[in-house]
Amino acid sequence: MIATIFGEFKPLRRFGIPIYVVLSAVLLAIRFFVATPYWNSGWTKWASFPTQINSGAKYLFSQEYKLHILGTAYDMPFPELLAYFAALGEVVLPVLLVIGLFSRFAGLGLLAMTCVIQLVYPGAWALHAQWGLAALTIFICGPGIFSLDAGIRKLIKA
């Protein structure tokens, strides 16, 4: 279990340490790339973090946002609860991703959020594909050596 959470993607090591360092720097850039839009969006939803979302977020989830599935628009289920958890995820998961703590979990969470956003805004698939591929990359490859996960992995092995 611990190896799954903090484990590294061993195929990246076969290129040698210098390339692995460069690839880890690329993974760090990818982590920032996928975290930034969620971080920026998340803070617009809070009236008082972490206890109260603002009325605009409640309105969007209850009135504006619709899930477009097979050509039909559906209302969001439990809009206030969903707004709260979406806002919380948009603030917490980017922080975890950037510092590299539980990075695979954060990447998977942002990938799931991207899939839901795609259902809400189906016309923005090109942007969502970029976010989704970035999150999927972190989920598969992990955060690289520039992360707290890598430090924890070293502590566990030592």
Tab-separated table of C-alpha atoms in Angstrom:
chain	number	residue	atom	x	y	z
A	1	MET	CA	0.000	0.000	0.000
A	2	ILE	CA	2.735	2.451	0.986
A	3	ALA	CA	4.685	1.554	-2.150
A	4	THR	CA	1.664	2.412	-4.259
A	5	ILE	CA	1.240	5.812	-2.640
A	6	PHE	CA	4.878	6.865	-2.435
A	7	GLY	CA	6.402	4.564	-5.049
A	8	GLU	CA	8.313	5.795	-8.032
A	9	PHE	CA	7.804	4.993	-11.679
A	10	LYS	CA	10.862	2.776	-12.175
A	11	PRO	CA	11.001	2.948	-16.007
A	12	LEU	CA	12.039	6.621	-15.724
A	13	ARG	CA	15.212	5.533	-13.876
A	14	ARG	CA	16.467	3.410	-16.766
A	15	PHE	CA	17.512	6.552	-18.654
A	16	GLY	CA	20.129	7.351	-16.018
A	17	ILE	CA	20.271	9.896	-13.223
A	18	PRO	CA	20.808	13.062	-15.350
A	19	ILE	CA	17.784	12.305	-17.527
A	20	TYR	CA	15.777	11.269	-14.455
A	21	VAL	CA	16.485	14.657	-12.888
A	22	VAL	CA	15.344	16.409	-16.069
A	23	LEU	CA	12.214	14.249	-16.244
A	24	SER	CA	11.507	15.049	-12.583
A	25	ALA	CA	11.770	18.756	-13.405
A	26	VAL	CA	9.277	18.215	-16.237
A	27	LEU	CA	6.952	16.417	-13.822
A	28	LEU	CA	7.255	19.378	-11.437
A	29	ALA	CA	6.252	21.733	-14.268
A	30	ILE	CA	3.322	19.456	-15.124
A	31	ARG	CA	2.232	19.502	-11.469
A	32	PHE	CA	2.199	23.308	-11.495
A	33	PHE	CA	0.419	23.352	-14.875
A	34	VAL	CA	-2.487	21.213	-13.718
A	35	ALA	CA	-2.704	22.743	-10.226
A	36	THR	CA	-2.895	26.408	-11.272
A	37	PRO	CA	-6.365	26.569	-12.888
A	38	TYR	CA	-7.934	24.566	-10.074
A	39	TRP	CA	-6.278	26.703	-7.387
A	40	ASN	CA	-7.452	29.905	-9.069
A	41	SER	CA	-10.982	28.590	-9.532
A	42	GLY	CA	-11.207	27.153	-6.028
A	43	TRP	CA	-10.585	30.420	-4.214
A	44	THR	CA	-13.381	32.165	-6.114
A	45	LYS	CA	-15.912	29.802	-4.513
A	46	TRP	CA	-15.202	30.531	-0.831
A	47	ALA	CA	-16.851	33.058	1.455
A	48	SER	CA	-14.981	31.741	4.488
A	49	PHE	CA	-12.530	28.897	3.957
A	50	PRO	CA	-13.136	26.047	4.876
A	51	THR	CA	-16.576	26.481	6.392
A	52	GLN	CA	-18.687	28.450	3.940
A	53	ILE	CA	-18.873	28.647	0.165
A	54	ASN	CA	-20.175	31.853	-1.359
A	55	SER	CA	-23.633	32.352	-2.820
A	56	GLY	CA	-22.232	32.538	-6.352
A	57	ALA	CA	-20.867	29.015	-6.141
A	58	LYS	CA	-24.155	27.749	-4.725
A	59	TYR	CA	-26.031	29.453	-7.560
A	60	LEU	CA	-23.743	28.017	-10.238
A	61	PHE	CA	-24.093	24.452	-8.991
A	62	SER	CA	-27.847	24.685	-8.451
A	63	GLN	CA	-28.893	26.718	-11.510
A	64	GLU	CA	-26.190	27.071	-14.171
A	65	TYR	CA	-24.106	23.922	-14.200
A	66	LYS	CA	-25.717	21.010	-16.026
A	67	LEU	CA	-24.283	17.585	-16.740
A	68	HIS	CA	-24.447	16.926	-20.485
A	69	ILE	CA	-24.746	13.195	-20.910
A	70	LEU	CA	-25.711	11.635	-24.257
A	71	GLY	CA	-27.209	14.876	-25.526
A	72	THR	CA	-29.373	15.558	-22.476
A	73	ALA	CA	-28.672	18.156	-19.776
A	74	TYR	CA	-29.200	16.987	-16.191
A	75	ASP	CA	-29.204	19.059	-13.005
A	76	MET	CA	-26.336	18.578	-10.569
A	77	PRO	CA	-27.238	16.143	-7.780
A	78	PHE	CA	-27.009	17.674	-4.290
A	79	PRO	CA	-25.753	21.021	-5.641
A	80	GLU	CA	-24.758	22.641	-2.331
A	81	LEU	CA	-22.860	19.595	-1.124
A	82	LEU	CA	-21.230	19.145	-4.514
A	83	ALA	CA	-20.256	22.836	-4.594
A	84	TYR	CA	-18.623	22.535	-1.179
A	85	PHE	CA	-16.614	19.427	-2.045
A	86	ALA	CA	-15.640	20.774	-5.474
A	87	ALA	CA	-14.412	24.015	-3.901
A	88	LEU	CA	-12.540	22.097	-1.213
A	89	GLY	CA	-10.947	19.815	-3.795
A	90	GLU	CA	-9.966	22.767	-5.970
A	91	VAL	CA	-7.986	24.235	-3.066
A	92	VAL	CA	-6.575	21.171	-1.289
A	93	LEU	CA	-5.639	18.915	-4.230
A	94	PRO	CA	-3.499	21.552	-6.027
A	95	VAL	CA	-1.553	22.185	-2.820
A	96	LEU	CA	-0.889	18.465	-2.405
A	97	LEU	CA	0.112	18.242	-6.047
A	98	VAL	CA	2.526	21.176	-5.982
A	99	ILE	CA	4.312	20.126	-2.796
A	100	GLY	CA	4.331	16.548	-4.026
A	101	LEU	CA	2.519	14.938	-1.120
A	102	PHE	CA	0.123	12.102	-2.001
A	103	SER	CA	0.664	13.233	-5.579
A	104	ARG	CA	-0.938	10.254	-7.252
A	105	PHE	CA	-4.057	10.678	-5.119
A	106	ALA	CA	-4.159	14.413	-5.959
A	107	GLY	CA	-3.613	13.713	-9.652
A	108	LEU	CA	-6.413	11.147	-9.668
A	109	GLY	CA	-8.725	13.578	-7.854
A	110	LEU	CA	-8.035	16.346	-10.364
A	111	LEU	CA	-8.487	13.883	-13.232
A	112	ALA	CA	-11.929	12.974	-11.863
A	113	MET	CA	-12.807	16.656	-11.473
A	114	THR	CA	-11.684	17.282	-15.054
A	115	CYS	CA	-14.000	14.526	-16.276
A	116	VAL	CA	-16.959	16.122	-14.473
A	117	ILE	CA	-16.029	19.574	-15.810
A	118	GLN	CA	-15.969	18.079	-19.302
A	119	LEU	CA	-19.561	16.925	-18.780
A	120	VAL	CA	-20.522	20.470	-17.732
A	121	TYR	CA	-18.623	22.225	-20.558
A	122	PRO	CA	-18.471	19.692	-23.393
A	123	GLY	CA	-17.285	22.278	-25.914
A	124	ALA	CA	-14.005	22.891	-24.077
A	125	TRP	CA	-12.668	19.398	-24.661
A	126	ALA	CA	-9.272	20.568	-25.965
A	127	LEU	CA	-8.436	22.371	-22.712
A	128	HIS	CA	-9.869	19.588	-20.579
A	129	ALA	CA	-7.832	17.030	-22.510
A	130	GLN	CA	-4.662	18.934	-21.595
A	131	TRP	CA	-5.607	19.033	-17.913
A	132	GLY	CA	-6.645	15.385	-17.975
A	133	LEU	CA	-3.450	14.200	-19.655
A	134	ALA	CA	-1.345	16.210	-17.202
A	135	ALA	CA	-3.203	14.736	-14.216
A	136	LEU	CA	-2.985	11.247	-15.730
A	137	THR	CA	0.764	11.691	-16.222
A	138	ILE	CA	1.208	12.506	-12.534
A	139	PHE	CA	-1.011	9.589	-11.558
A	140	ILE	CA	1.028	7.140	-13.651
A	141	CYS	CA	4.558	8.527	-13.237
A	142	GLY	CA	4.303	10.011	-9.769
A	143	PRO	CA	5.742	13.400	-8.858
A	144	GLY	CA	9.435	12.731	-9.526
A	145	ILE	CA	12.279	13.432	-7.130
A	146	PHE	CA	11.319	17.050	-6.429
A	147	SER	CA	8.527	16.139	-4.038
A	148	LEU	CA	7.706	15.226	-0.474
A	149	ASP	CA	6.649	11.798	-1.725
A	150	ALA	CA	10.253	11.153	-2.824
A	151	GLY	CA	11.531	12.260	0.584
A	152	ILE	CA	9.081	9.986	2.374
A	153	ARG	CA	10.047	7.134	0.058
A	154	LYS	CA	13.698	7.610	1.058
A	155	LEU	CA	12.785	7.654	4.754
A	156	ILE	CA	10.779	4.459	4.427
A	157	LYS	CA	13.624	2.674	2.611
A	158	ALA	CA	16.287	3.874	5.077
